[in-house]
PDB file of C-alpha atoms in Angstrom:
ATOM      1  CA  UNK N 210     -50.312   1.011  -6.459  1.00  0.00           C
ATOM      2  CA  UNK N 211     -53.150  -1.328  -6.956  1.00  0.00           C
ATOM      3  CA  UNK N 212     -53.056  -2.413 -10.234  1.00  0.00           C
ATOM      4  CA  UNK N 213     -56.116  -4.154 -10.676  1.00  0.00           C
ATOM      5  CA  UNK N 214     -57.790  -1.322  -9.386  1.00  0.00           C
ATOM      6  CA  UNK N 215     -56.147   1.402 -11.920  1.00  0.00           C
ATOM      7  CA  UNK N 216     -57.275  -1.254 -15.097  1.00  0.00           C
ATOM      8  CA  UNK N 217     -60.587  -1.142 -13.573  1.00  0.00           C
ATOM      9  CA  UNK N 218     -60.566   2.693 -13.202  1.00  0.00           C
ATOM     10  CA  UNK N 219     -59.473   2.275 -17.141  1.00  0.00           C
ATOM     11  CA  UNK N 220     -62.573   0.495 -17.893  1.00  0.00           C
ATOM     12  CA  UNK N 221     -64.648   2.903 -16.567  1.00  0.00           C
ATOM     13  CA  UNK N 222     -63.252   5.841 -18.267  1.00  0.00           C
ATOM     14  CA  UNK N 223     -63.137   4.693 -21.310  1.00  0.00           C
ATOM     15  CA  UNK N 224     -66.296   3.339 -21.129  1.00  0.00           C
ATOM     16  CA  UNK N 225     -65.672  -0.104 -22.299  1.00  0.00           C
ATOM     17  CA  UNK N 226     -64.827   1.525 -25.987  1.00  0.00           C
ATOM     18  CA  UNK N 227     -61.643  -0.380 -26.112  1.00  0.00           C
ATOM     19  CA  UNK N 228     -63.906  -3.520 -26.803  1.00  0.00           C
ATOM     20  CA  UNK N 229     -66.171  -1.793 -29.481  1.00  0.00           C
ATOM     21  CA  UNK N 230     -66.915  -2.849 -32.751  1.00  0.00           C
ATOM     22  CA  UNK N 231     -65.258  -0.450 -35.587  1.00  0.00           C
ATOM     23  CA  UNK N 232     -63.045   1.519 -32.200  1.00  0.00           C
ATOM     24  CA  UNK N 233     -58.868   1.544 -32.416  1.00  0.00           C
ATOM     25  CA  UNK N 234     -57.281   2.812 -29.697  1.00  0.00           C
ATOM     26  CA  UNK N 235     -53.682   3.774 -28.732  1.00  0.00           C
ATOM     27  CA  UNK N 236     -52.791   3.257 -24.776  1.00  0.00           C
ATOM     28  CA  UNK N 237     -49.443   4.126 -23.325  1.00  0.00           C
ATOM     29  CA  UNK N 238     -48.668   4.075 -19.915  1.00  0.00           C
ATOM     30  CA  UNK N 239     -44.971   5.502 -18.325  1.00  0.00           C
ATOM     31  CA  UNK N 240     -43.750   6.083 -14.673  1.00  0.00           C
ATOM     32  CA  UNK N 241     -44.040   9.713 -13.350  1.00  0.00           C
ATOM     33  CA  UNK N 242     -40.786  11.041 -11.694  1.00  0.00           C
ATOM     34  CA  UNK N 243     -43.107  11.962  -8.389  1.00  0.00           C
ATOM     35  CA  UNK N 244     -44.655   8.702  -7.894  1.00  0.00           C
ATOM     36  CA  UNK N 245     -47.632   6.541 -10.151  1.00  0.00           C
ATOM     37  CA  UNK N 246     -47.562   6.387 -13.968  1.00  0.00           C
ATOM     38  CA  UNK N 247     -49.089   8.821 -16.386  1.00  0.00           C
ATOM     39  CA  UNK N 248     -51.689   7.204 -18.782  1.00  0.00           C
ATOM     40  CA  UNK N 249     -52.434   8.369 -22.070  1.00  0.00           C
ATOM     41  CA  UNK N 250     -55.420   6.764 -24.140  1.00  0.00           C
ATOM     42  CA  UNK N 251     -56.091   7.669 -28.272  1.00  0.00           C
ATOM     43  CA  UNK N 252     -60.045   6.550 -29.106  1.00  0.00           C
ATOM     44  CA  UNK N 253     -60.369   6.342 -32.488  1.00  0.00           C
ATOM     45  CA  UNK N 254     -64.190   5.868 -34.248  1.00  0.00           C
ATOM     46  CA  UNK N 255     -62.712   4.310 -37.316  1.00  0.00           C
ATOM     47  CA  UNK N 256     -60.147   1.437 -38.062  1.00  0.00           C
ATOM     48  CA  UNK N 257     -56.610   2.974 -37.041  1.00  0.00           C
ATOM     49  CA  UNK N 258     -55.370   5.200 -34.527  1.00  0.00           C
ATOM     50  CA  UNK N 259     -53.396   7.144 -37.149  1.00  0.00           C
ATOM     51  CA  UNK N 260     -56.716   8.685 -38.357  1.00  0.00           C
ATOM     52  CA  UNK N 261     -60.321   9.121 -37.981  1.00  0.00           C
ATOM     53  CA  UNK N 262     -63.083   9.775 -40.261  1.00  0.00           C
ATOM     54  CA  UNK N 263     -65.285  10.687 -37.126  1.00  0.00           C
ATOM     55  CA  UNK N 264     -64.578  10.974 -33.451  1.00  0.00           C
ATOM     56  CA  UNK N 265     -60.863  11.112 -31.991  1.00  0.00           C
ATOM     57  CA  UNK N 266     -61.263  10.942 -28.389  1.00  0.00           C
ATOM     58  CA  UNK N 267     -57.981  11.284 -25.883  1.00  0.00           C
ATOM     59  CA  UNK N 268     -57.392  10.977 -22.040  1.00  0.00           C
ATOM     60  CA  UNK N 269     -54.797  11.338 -20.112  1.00  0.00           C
ATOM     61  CA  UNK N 270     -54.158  11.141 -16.309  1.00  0.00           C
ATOM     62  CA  UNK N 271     -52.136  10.882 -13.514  1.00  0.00           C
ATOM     63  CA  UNK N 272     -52.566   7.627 -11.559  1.00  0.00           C
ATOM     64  CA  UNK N 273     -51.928   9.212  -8.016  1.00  0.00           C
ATOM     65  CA  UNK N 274     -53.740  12.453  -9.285  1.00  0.00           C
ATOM     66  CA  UNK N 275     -57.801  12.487  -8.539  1.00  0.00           C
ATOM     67  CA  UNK N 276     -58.522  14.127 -12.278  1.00  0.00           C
ATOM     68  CA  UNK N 277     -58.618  13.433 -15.950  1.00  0.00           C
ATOM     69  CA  UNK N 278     -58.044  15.424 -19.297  1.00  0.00           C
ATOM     70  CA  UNK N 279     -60.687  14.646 -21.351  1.00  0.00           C
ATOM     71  CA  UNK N 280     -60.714  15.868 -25.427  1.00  0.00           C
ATOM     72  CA  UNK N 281     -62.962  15.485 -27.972  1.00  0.00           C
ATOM     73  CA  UNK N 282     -62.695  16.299 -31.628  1.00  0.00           C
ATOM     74  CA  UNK N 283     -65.464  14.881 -34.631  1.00  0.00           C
ATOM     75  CA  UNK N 284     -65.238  15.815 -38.146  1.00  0.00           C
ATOM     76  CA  UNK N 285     -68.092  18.247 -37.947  1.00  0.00           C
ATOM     77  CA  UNK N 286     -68.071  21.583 -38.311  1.00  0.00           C
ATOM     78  CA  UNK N 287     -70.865  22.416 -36.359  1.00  0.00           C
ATOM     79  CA  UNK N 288     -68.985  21.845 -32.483  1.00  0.00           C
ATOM     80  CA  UNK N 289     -65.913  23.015 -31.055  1.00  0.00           C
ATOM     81  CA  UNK N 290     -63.084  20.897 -30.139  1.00  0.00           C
ATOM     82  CA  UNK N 291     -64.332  19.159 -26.193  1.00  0.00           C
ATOM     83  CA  UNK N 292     -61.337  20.172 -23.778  1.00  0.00           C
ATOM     84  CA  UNK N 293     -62.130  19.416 -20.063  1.00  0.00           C
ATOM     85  CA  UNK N 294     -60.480  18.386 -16.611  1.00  0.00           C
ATOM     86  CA  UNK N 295     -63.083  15.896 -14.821  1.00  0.00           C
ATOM     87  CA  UNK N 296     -62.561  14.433 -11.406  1.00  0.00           C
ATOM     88  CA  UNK N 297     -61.738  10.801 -11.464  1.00  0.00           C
ATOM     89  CA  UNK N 298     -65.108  10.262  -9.274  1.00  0.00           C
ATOM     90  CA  UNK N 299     -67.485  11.134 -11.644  1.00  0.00           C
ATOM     91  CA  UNK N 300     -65.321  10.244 -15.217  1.00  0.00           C
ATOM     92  CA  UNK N 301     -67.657   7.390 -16.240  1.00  0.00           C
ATOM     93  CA  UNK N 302     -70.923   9.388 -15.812  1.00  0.00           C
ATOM     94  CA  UNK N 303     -69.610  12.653 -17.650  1.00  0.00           C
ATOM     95  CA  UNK N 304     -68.199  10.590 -20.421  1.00  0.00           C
ATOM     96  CA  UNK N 305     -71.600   8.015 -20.839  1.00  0.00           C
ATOM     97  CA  UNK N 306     -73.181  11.991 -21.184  1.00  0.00           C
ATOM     98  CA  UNK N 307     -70.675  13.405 -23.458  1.00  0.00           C
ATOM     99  CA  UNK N 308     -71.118  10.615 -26.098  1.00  0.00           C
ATOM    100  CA  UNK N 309     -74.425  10.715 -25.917  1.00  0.00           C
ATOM    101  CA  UNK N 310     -74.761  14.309 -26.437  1.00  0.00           C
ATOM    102  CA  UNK N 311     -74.879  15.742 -30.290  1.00  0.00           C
ATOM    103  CA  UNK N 312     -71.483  17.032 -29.877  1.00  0.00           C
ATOM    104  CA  UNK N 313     -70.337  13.125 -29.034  1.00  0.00           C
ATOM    105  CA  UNK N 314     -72.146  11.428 -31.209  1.00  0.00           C
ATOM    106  CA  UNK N 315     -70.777  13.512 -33.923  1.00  0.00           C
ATOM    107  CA  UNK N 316     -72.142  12.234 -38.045  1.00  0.00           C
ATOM    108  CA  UNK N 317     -71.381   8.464 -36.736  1.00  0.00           C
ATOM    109  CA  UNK N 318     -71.798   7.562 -32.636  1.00  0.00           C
ATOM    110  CA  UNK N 319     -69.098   4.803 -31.211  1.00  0.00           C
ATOM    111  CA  UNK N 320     -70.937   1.117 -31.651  1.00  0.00           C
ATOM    112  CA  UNK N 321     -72.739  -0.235 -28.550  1.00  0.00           C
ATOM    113  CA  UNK N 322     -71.987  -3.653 -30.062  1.00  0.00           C
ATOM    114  CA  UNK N 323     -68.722  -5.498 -28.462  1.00  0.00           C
ATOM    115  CA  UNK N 324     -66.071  -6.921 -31.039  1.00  0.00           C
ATOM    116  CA  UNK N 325     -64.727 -10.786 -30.681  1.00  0.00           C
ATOM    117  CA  UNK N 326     -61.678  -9.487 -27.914  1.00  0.00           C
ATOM    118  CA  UNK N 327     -61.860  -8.114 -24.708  1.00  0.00           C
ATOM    119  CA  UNK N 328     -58.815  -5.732 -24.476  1.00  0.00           C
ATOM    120  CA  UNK N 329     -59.289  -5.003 -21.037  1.00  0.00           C
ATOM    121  CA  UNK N 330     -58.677  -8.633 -20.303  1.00  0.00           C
ATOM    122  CA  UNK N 331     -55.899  -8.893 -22.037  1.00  0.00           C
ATOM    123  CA  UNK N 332     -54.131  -5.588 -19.930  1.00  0.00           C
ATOM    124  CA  UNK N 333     -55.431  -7.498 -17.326  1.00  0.00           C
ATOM    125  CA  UNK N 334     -53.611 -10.546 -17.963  1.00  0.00           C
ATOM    126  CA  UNK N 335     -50.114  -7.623 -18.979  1.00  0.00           C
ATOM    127  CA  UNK N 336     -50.652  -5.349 -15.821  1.00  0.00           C
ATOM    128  CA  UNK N 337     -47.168  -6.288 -14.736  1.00  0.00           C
ATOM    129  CA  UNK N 338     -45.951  -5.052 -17.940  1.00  0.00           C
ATOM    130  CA  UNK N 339     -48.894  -2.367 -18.160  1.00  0.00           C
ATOM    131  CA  UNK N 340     -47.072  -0.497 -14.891  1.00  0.00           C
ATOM    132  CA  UNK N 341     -43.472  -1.332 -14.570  1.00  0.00           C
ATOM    133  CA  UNK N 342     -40.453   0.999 -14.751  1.00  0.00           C
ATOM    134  CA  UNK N 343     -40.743   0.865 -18.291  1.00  0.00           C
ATOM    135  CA  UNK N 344     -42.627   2.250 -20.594  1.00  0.00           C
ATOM    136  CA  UNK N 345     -45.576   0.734 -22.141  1.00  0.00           C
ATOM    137  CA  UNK N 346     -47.548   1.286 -25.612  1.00  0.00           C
ATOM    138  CA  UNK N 347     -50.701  -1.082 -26.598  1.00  0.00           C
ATOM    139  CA  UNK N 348     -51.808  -0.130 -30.420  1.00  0.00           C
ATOM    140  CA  UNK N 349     -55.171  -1.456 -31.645  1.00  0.00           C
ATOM    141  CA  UNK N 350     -56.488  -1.000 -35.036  1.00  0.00           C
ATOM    142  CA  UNK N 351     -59.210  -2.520 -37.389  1.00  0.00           C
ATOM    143  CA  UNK N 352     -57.492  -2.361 -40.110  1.00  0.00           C
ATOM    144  CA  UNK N 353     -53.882  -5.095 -41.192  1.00  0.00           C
ATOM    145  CA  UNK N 354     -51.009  -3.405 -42.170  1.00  0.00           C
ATOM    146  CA  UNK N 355     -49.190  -6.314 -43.904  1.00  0.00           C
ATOM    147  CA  UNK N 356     -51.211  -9.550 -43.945  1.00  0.00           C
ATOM    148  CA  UNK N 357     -52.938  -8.413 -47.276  1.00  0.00           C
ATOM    149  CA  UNK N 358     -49.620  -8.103 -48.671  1.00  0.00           C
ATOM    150  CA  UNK N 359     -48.576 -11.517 -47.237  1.00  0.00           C
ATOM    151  CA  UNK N 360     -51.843 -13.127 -49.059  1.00  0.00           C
ATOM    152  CA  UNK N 361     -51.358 -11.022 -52.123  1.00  0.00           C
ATOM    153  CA  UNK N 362     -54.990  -9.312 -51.975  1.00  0.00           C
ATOM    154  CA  UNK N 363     -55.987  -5.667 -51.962  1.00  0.00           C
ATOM    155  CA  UNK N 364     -55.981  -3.517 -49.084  1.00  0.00           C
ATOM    156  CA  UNK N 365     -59.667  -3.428 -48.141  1.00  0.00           C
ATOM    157  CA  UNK N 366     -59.532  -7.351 -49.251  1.00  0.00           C
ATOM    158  CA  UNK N 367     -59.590  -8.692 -46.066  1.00  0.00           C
ATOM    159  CA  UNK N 368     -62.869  -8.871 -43.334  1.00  0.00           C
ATOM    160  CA  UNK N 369     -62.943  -8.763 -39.484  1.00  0.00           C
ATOM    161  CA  UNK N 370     -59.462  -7.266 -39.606  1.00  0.00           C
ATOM    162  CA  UNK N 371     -57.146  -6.902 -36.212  1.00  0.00           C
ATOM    163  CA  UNK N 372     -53.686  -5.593 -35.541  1.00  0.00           C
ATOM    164  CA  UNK N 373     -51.824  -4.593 -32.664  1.00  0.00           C
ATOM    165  CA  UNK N 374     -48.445  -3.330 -32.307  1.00  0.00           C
ATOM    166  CA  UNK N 375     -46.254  -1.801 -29.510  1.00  0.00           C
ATOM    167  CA  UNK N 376     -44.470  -2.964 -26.784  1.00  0.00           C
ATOM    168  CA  UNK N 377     -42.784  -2.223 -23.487  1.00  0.00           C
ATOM    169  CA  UNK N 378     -39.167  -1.564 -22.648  1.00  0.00           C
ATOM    170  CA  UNK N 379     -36.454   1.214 -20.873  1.00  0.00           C
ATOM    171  CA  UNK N 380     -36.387   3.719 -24.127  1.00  0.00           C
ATOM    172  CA  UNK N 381     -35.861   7.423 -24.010  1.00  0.00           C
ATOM    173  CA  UNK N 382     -39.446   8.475 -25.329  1.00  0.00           C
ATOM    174  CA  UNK N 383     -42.605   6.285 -25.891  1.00  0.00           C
ATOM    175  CA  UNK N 384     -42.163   6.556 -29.618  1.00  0.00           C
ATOM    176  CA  UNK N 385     -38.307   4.610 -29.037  1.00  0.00           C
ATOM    177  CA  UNK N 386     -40.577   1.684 -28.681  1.00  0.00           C
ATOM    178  CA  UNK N 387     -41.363   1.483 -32.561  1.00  0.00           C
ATOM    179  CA  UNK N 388     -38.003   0.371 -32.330  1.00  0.00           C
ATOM    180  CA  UNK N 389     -38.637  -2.993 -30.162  1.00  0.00           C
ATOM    181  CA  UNK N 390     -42.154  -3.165 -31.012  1.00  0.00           C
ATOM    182  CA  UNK N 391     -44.229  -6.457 -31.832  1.00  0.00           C
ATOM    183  CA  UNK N 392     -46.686  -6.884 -34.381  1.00  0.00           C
ATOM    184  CA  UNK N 393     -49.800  -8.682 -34.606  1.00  0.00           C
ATOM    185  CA  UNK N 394     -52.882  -9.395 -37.297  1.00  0.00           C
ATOM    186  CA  UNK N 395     -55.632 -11.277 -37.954  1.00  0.00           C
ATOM    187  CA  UNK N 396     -57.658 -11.277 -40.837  1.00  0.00           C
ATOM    188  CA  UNK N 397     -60.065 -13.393 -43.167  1.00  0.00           C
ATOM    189  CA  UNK N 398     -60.296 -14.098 -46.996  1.00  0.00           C
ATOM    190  CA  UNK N 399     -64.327 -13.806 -48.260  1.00  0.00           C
ATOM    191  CA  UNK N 400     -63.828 -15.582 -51.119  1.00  0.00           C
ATOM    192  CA  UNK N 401     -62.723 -19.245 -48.854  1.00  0.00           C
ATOM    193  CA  UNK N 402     -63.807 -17.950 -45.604  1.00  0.00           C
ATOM    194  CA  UNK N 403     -60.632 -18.902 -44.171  1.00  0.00           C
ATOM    195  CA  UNK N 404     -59.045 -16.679 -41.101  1.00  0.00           C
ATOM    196  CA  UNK N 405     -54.885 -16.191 -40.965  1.00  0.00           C
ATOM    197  CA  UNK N 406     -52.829 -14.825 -38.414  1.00  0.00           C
ATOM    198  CA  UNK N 407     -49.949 -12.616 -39.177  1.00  0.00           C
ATOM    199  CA  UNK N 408     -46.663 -12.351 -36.568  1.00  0.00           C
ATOM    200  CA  UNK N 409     -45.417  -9.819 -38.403  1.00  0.00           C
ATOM    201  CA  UNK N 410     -42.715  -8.456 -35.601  1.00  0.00           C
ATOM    202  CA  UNK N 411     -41.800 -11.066 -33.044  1.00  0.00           C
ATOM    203  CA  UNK N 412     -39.146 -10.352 -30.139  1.00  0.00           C
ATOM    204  CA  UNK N 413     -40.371 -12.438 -27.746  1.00  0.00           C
ATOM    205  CA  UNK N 414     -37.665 -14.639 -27.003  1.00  0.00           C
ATOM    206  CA  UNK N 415     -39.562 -18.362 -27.709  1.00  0.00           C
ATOM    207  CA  UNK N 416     -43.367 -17.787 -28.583  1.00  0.00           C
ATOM    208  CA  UNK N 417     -45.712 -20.980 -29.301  1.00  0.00           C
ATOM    209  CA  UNK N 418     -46.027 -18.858 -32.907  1.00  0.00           C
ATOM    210  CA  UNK N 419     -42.405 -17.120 -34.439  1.00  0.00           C
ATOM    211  CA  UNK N 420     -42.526 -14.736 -36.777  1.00  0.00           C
ATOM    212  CA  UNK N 421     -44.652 -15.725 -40.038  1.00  0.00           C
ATOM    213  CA  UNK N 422     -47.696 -16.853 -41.587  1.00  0.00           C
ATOM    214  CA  UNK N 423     -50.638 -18.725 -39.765  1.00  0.00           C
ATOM    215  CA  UNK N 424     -53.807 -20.268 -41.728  1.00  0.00           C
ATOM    216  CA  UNK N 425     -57.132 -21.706 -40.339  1.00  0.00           C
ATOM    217  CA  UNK N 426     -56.221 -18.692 -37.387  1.00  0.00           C
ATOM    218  CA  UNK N 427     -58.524 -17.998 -34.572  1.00  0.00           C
ATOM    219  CA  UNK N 428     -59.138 -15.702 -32.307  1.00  0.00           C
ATOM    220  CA  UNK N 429     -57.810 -17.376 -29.252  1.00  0.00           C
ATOM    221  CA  UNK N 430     -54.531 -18.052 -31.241  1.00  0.00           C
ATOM    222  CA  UNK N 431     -54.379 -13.800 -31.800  1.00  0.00           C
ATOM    223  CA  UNK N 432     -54.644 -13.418 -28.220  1.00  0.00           C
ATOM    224  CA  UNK N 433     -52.038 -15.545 -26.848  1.00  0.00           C
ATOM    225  CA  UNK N 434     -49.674 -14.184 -29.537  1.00  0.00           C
ATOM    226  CA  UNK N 435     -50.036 -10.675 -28.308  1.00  0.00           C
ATOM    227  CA  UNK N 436     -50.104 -11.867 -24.953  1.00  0.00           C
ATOM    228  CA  UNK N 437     -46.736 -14.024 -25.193  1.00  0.00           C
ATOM    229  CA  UNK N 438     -44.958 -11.232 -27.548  1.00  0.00           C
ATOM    230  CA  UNK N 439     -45.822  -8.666 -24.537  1.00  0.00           C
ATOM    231  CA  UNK N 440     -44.255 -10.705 -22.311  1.00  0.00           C
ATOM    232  CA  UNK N 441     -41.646 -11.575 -23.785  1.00  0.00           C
ATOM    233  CA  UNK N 442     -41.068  -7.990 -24.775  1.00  0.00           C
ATOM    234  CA  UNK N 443     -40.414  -7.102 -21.420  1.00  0.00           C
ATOM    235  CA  UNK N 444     -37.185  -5.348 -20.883  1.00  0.00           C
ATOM    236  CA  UNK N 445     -35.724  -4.982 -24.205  1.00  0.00           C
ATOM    237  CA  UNK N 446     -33.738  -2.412 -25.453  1.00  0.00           C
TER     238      UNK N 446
END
């Protein structure tokens, strides 16, 4: 299987919402018993994949299969829940129209406007880890878990929030991974403007930043944390 080419076959699918201002997203990725690895992607219009005030968008696929399931659901009465199988040729095309339609664009469309990360580079950089023999989960949100906590503000205290979480490993059932999972944020205080990095999971086995802490945090910093932790990550039970 040509990796490079499935992440790029990702891109287009999703259309690039991975890297979208105010977008979380949930991608997991697991070998099939018949051959290729089935992909399963959460889109999110709001700032965690455990909820959505507007769209929830999910895919899922076979890689050696030539189709994708595509759903949509919004928050508006008005359309019916989206449930379609596409043909991998024409995925990009038929989603660019479906989000663009009333029905996708729902009370609030997805941002055009990209965010500080590219995501895609960053699976890029993990496709070894993205589809091995193990399984694989990548969580995105826009909203910290536990660095307010750490910096003893309020929940909503914090701007330009990130966190992932997830991991890969030999478990029983994606959700296992929870179990060996790593956990990443990044977040800054308005009232000093200053931007901290949270490791709040580490299992990596010797990152360039352990568990803990991290002011005066930037965004390259974020991205070679979740980059090393993923790495390291590999193969743990």
């Amino acid at each position: 299987m040509d990796f490079q080419k499935e992440l790029e076959f990702l891109k287009e699918a999703t259309v690039g919402l991975f890297n979208k201002k105010g977008v979380s997203f949930d991608f997991g990725a697991k070998p099939y018993s018949t051959g290729g690895h089935v992909v399963r992607i959460l889109i999110v219009n709001g700032d965690s994949s455990t909820h959505g005030n507007h769209q929830r968008l999910e895919l899922s696929y076979l890689t050696a299969k030539d189709t994708i399931h595509v759903s949509l659901l919004n928050n508006s009465v008005t359309y019916e829940k989206v449930s379609k199988e596409v043909k991998k040729e024409v995925i990009q095309s038929y989603m660019n129209e479906l989000l663009d339609s009333p029905r996708g664009k729902g009370e609030k469309s997805f941002s055009e406007e990209n965010d500080v990360i590219d995501f895609y580079a960053i699976l890029n950089t993990l496709s070894d880890q993205v589809f091995s023999n193990d399984f694989f989960e990548f969580n995105s949100w826009k909203k910290t878990i536990y660095l307010h906590e750490e910096l003893k503000v309020g929940y909503n205290a914090l701007n330009n929030e990130l966190h992932v979480h997830g991991g890969v490993g030999s478990v029983a059932k994606m959700g296992d991974l929870h179990d060996i999972t790593a956990s990443i944020e990044l977040g800054t205080l308005p009232e000093t403007n200053k931007t901290y990095m949270n490791v709040h999971s580490s299992i990596a086995p010797s990152p360039t930043y352990p568990k803990g802490v991290y002011e005066e945090a930037t965004v390259d910093m974020f991205v070679q944390s979740v980059i090393e932790q993923y790495q390291g990550a590999w193969n743990k039970k």
